[in-house]
Short mmCIF file of C-alpha atoms and ligand atoms in Angstrom, two decimals:
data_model
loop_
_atom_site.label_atom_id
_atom_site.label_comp_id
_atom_site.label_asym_id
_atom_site.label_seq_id
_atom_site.Cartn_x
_atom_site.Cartn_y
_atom_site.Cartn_z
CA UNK A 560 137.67 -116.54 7.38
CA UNK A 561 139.21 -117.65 4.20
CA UNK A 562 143.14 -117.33 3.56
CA UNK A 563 142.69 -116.29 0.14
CA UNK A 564 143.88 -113.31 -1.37
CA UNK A 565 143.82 -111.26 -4.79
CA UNK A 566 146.52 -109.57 -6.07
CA UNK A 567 146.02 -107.12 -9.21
CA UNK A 568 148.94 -107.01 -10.47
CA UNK A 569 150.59 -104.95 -13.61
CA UNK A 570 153.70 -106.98 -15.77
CA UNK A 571 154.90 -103.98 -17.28
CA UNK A 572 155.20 -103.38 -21.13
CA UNK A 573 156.85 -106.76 -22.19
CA UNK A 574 160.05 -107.04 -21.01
CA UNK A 575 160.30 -109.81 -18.05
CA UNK A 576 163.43 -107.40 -16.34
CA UNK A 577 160.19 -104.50 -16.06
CA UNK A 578 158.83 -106.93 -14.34
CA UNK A 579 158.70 -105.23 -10.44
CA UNK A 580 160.61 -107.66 -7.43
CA UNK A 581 156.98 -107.46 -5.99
CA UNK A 582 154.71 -108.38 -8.98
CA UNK A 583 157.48 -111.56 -8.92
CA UNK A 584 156.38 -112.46 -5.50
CA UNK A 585 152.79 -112.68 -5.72
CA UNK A 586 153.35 -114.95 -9.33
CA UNK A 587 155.46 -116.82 -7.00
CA UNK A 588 152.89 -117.22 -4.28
CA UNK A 589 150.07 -117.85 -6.36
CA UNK A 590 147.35 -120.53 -6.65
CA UNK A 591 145.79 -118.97 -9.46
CA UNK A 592 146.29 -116.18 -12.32
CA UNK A 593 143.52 -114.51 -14.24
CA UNK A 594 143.95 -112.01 -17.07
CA UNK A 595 143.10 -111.69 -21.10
CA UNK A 596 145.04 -114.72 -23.00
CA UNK A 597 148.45 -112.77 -24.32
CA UNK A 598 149.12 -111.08 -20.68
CA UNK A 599 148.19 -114.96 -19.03
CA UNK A 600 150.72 -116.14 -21.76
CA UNK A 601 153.39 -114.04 -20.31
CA UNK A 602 153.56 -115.65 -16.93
CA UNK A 603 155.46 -118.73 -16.23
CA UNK A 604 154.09 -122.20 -16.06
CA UNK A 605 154.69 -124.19 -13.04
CA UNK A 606 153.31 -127.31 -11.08
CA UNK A 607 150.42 -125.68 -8.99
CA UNK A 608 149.89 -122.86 -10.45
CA UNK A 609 146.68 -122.64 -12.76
CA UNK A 610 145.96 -120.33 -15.46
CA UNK A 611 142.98 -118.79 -16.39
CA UNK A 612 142.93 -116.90 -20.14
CA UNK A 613 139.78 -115.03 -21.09
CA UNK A 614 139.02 -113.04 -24.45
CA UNK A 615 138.93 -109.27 -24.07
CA UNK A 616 135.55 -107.40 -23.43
CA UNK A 617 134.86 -109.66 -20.72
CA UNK A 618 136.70 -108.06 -17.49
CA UNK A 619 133.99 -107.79 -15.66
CA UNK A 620 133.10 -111.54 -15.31
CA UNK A 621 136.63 -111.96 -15.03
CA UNK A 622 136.96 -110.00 -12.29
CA UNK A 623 133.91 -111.37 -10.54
CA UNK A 624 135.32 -115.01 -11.16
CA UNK A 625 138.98 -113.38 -9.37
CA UNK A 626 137.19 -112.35 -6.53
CA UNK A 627 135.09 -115.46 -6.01
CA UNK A 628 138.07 -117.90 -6.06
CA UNK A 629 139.64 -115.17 -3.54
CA UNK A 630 137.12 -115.73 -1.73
CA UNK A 631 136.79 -119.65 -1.34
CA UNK A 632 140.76 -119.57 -0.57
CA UNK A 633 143.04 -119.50 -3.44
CA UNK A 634 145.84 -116.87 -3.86
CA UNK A 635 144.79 -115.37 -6.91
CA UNK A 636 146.34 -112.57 -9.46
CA UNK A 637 145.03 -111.23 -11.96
CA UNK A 638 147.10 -109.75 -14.02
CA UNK A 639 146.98 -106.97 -16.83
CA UNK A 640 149.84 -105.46 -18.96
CA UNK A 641 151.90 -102.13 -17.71
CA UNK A 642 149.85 -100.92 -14.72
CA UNK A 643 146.89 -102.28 -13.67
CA UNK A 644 145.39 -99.22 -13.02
CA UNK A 645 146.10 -97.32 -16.10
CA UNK A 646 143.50 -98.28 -18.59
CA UNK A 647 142.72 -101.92 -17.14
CA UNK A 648 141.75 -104.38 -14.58
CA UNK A 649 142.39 -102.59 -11.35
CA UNK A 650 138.78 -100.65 -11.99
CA UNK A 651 137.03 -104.08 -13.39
CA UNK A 652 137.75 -105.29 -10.40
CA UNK A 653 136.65 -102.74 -7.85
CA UNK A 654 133.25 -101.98 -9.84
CA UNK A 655 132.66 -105.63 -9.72
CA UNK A 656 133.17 -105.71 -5.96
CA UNK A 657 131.22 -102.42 -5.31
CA UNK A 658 128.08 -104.34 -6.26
CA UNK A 659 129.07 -107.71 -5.03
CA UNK A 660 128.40 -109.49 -2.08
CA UNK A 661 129.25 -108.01 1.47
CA UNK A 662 131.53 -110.61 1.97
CA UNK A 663 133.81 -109.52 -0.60
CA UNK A 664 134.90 -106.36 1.42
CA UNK A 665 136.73 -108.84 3.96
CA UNK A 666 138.70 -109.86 1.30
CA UNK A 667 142.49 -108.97 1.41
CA UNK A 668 142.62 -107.56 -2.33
CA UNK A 669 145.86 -105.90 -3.27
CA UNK A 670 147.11 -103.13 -5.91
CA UNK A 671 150.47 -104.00 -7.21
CA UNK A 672 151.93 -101.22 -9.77
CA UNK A 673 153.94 -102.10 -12.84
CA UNK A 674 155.54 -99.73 -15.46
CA UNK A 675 152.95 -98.46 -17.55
CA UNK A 676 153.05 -98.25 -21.66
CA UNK A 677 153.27 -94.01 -21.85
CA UNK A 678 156.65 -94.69 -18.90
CA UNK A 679 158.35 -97.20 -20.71
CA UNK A 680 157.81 -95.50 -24.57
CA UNK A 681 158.94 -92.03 -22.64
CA UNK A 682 161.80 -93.29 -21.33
CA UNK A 683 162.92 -94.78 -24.79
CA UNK A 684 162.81 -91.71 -26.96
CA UNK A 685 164.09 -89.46 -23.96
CA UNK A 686 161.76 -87.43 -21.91
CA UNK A 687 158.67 -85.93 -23.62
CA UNK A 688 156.81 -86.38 -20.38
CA UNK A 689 159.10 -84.06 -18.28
CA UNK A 690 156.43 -81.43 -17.83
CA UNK A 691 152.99 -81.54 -17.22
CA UNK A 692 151.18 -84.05 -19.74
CA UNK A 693 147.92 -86.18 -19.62
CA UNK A 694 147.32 -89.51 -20.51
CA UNK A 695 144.08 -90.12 -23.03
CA UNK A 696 142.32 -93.33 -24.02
CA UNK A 697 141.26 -93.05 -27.72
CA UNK A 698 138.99 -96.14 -27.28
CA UNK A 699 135.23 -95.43 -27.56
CA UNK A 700 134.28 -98.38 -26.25
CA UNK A 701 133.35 -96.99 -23.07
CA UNK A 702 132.84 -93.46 -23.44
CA UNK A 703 131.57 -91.41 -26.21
CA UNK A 704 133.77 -90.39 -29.01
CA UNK A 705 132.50 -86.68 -28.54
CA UNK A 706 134.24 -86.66 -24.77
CA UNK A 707 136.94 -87.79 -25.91
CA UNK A 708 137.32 -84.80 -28.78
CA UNK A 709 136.07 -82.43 -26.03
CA UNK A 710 139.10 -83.56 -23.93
CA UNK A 711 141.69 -83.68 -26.89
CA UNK A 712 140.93 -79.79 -27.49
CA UNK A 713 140.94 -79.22 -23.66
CA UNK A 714 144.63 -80.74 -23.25
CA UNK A 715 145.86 -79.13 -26.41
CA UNK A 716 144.21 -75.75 -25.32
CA UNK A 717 146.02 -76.43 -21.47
CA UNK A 718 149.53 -77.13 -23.57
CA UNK A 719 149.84 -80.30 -22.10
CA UNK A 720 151.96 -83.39 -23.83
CA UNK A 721 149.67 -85.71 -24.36
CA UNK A 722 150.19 -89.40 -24.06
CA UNK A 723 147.58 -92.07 -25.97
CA UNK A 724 147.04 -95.30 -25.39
CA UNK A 725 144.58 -97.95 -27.28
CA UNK A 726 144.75 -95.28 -30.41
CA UNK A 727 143.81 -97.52 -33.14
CA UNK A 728 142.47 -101.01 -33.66
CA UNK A 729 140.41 -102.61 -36.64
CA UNK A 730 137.32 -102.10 -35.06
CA UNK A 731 138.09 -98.74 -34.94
CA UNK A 732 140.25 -97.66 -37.38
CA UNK A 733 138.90 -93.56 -38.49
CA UNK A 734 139.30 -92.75 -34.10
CA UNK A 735 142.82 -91.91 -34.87
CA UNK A 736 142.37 -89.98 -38.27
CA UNK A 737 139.79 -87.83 -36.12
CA UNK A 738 142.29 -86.94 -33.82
CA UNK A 739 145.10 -86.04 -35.88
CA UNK A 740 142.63 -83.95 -37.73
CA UNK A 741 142.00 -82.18 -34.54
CA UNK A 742 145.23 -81.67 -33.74
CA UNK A 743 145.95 -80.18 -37.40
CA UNK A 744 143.53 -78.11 -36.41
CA UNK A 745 144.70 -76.84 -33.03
CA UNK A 746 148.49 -77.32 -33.20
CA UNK A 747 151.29 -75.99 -35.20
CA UNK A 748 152.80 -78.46 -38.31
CA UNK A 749 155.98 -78.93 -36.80
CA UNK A 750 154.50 -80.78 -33.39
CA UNK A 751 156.81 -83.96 -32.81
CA UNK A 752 154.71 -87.01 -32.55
CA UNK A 753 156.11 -89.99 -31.35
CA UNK A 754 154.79 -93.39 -32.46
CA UNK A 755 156.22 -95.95 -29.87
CA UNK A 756 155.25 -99.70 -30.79
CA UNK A 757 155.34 -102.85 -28.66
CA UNK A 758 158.07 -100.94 -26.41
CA UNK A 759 160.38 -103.43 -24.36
CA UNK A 760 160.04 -106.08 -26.95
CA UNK A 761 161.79 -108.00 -29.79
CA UNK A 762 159.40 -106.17 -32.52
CA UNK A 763 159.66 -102.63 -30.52
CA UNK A 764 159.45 -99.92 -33.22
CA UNK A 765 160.30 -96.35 -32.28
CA UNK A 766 159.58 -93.49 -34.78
CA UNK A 767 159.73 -89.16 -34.46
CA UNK A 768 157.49 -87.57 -36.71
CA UNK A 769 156.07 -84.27 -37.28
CA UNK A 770 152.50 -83.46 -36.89
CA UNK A 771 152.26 -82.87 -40.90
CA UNK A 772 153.91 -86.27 -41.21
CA UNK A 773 151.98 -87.69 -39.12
CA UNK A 774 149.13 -90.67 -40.52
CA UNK A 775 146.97 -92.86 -38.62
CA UNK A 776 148.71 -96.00 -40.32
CA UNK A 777 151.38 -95.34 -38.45
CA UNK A 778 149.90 -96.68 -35.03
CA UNK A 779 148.04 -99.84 -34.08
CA UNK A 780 146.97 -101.72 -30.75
CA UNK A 781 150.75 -102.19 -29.47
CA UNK A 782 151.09 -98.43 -30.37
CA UNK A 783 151.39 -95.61 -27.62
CA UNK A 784 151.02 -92.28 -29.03
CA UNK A 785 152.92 -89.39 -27.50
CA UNK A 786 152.24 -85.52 -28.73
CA UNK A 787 154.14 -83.33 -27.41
CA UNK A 788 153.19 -79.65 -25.91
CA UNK A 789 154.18 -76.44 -27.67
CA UNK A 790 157.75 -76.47 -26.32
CA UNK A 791 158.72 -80.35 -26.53
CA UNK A 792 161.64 -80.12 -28.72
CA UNK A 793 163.02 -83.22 -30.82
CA UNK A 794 166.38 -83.42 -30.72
CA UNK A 795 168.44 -85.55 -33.46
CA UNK A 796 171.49 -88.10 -32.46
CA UNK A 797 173.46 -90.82 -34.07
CA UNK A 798 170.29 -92.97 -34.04
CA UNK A 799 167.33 -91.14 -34.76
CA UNK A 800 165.45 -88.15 -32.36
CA UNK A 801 165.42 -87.41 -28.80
CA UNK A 802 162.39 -85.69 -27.45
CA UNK A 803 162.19 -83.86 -24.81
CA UNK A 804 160.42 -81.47 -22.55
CA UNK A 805 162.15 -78.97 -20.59
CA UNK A 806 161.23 -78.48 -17.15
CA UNK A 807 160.36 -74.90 -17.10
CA UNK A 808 157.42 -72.38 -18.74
CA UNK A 809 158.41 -68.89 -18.80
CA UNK A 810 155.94 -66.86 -17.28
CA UNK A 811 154.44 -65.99 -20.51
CA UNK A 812 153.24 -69.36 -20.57
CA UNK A 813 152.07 -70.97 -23.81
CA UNK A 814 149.30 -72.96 -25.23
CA UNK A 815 146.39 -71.39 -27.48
CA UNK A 816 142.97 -72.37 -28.06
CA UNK A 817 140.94 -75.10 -29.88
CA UNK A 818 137.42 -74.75 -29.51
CA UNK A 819 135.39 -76.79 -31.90
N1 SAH B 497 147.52 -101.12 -18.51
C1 SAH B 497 148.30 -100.85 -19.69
C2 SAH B 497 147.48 -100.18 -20.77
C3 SAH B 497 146.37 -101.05 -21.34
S1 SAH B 497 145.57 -100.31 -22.70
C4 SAH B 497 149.51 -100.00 -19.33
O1 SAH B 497 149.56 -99.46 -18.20
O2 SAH B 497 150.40 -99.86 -20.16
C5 SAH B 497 146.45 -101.03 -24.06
C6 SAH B 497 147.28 -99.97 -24.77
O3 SAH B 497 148.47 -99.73 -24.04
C7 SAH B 497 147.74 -100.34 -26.17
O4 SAH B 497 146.75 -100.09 -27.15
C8 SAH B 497 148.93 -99.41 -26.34
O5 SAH B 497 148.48 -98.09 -26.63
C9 SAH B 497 149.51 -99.39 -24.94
N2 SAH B 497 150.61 -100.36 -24.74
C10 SAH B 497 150.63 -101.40 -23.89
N3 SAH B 497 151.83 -102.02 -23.94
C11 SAH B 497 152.59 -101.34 -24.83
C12 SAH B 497 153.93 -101.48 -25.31
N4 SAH B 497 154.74 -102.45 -24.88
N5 SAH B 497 154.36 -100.59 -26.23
C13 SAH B 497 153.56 -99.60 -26.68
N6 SAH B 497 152.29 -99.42 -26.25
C14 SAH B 497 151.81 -100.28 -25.34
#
């Protein structure tokens, strides 16, 4: 039996002090860390500890390359940014080792949460999130672009806030016109849309728009996207705009529809 282990491991949004005690530990403890080049670049060098940077689109052989060094003996983490189960390697990892080797099942893998991107931008610009709210991926990478309308009208139609993360990139850069188009649609002018950029960073950019206002331009891949429900209410201060959800629906309720 080998002593190896594999930790997956979140480092938050960017800040090292979002960093959890416990993500700290494994780094500390580690033999090896895997991940996509700018999260690897975010952990500290030190004698003994080797890094292992890999382009993006290639999780899964980075997971299977994880598991195998796990698996001769090294102390391995592999790290993504915010949580490692919110949109990254966490599920690389345990699809690779669903259709792996039996052996890999012995294998003390671990789970280790970090503060993830829709947390961190939340907690900036107040509390948007403070009722019920879902968390959509506007990559089409892996899914169709048609379940991923079909689930845009759904959470609009359910009057959730709506948190989005990859919205934009230069591979794909009409996604996010499509949605706001939808959400024109479906929702009235005066939505608050927060555009939260590279959160917990030097170049963090915070800005409260209205749904009119609103243009794809205005995000990017370091760009979470938060929509609020019908009763998120934005809230101006000395600096800029709180947002906020209150906690409570009246029985009423809210919401509307947005079929296709
Ligand atoms: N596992 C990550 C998400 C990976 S998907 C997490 O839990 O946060 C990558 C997307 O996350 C980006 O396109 C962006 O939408 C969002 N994101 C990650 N870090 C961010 C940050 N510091 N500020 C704003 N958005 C961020």
């Amino acid at each position: 039996m080998s002593s190896g282990w594999l930790a997956i491991a979140g480092l938050g949004p960017g800040d090292a002090a979002l960093i959890t005690p416990q993500v700290q530990a494994a780094l500390d403890a580690a033999t090896d860390v895997v991940g996509y080049i700018p999260y690897v670049a975010r952990v500290a060098r030190r004698p003994g500890l080797r890094l292992h940077a890999s382009d993006n689109r290639v999780e899964r052989e980075r997971a299977a390359q994880a598991l195998e060094m796990a698996a001769q003996g090294a102390r391995v983490v592999v790290v993504s940014s915010g949580d490692p189960g919110v949109f990254a390697m966490a599920s690389a990892v345990f699809e690779v080792l669903e259709q792996g080797p039996p052996a890999w099942r012995t294998l003390d893998v671990q789970v280790l949460p970090g503060i993830t991107a829709m947390l961190a931008a939340s907690a900036r610009a107040g509390a948007p999130l403070g009722h019920d709210f879902c968390a959509i991926n506007l990559s089409d990478n892996l899914k169709p672009w048609s379940l991923i309308e079909r689930r845009l009208r759904l959470a609009v139609e359910a009057d959730f806030a709506m948190a989005f993360y990859n919205p934009r990139s230069q591979a794909r850069p009409e996604g996010f016109e499509r949605v706001l188009a939808v959400l024109r649609e479906c929702c009235e002018p005066t939505r608050p849309v927060l555009f939260a950029r590279a959160v917990s960073t030097p170049e963090e950019r915070l800005s409260v728009v209205c749904l009119a206002e609103a243009r794809a331009q205005m995000a990017d891949m370091r760009t979470l996207v938060i929509v609020g429900s019908s009763r998120t209410r934005s809230l101006p201060h000395a600096r800029g705009n709180w947002l906020y959800t209150p906690r409570s629906v009246p029985s009423a309720g809210s919401g509307g529809t947005c079929a296709p």
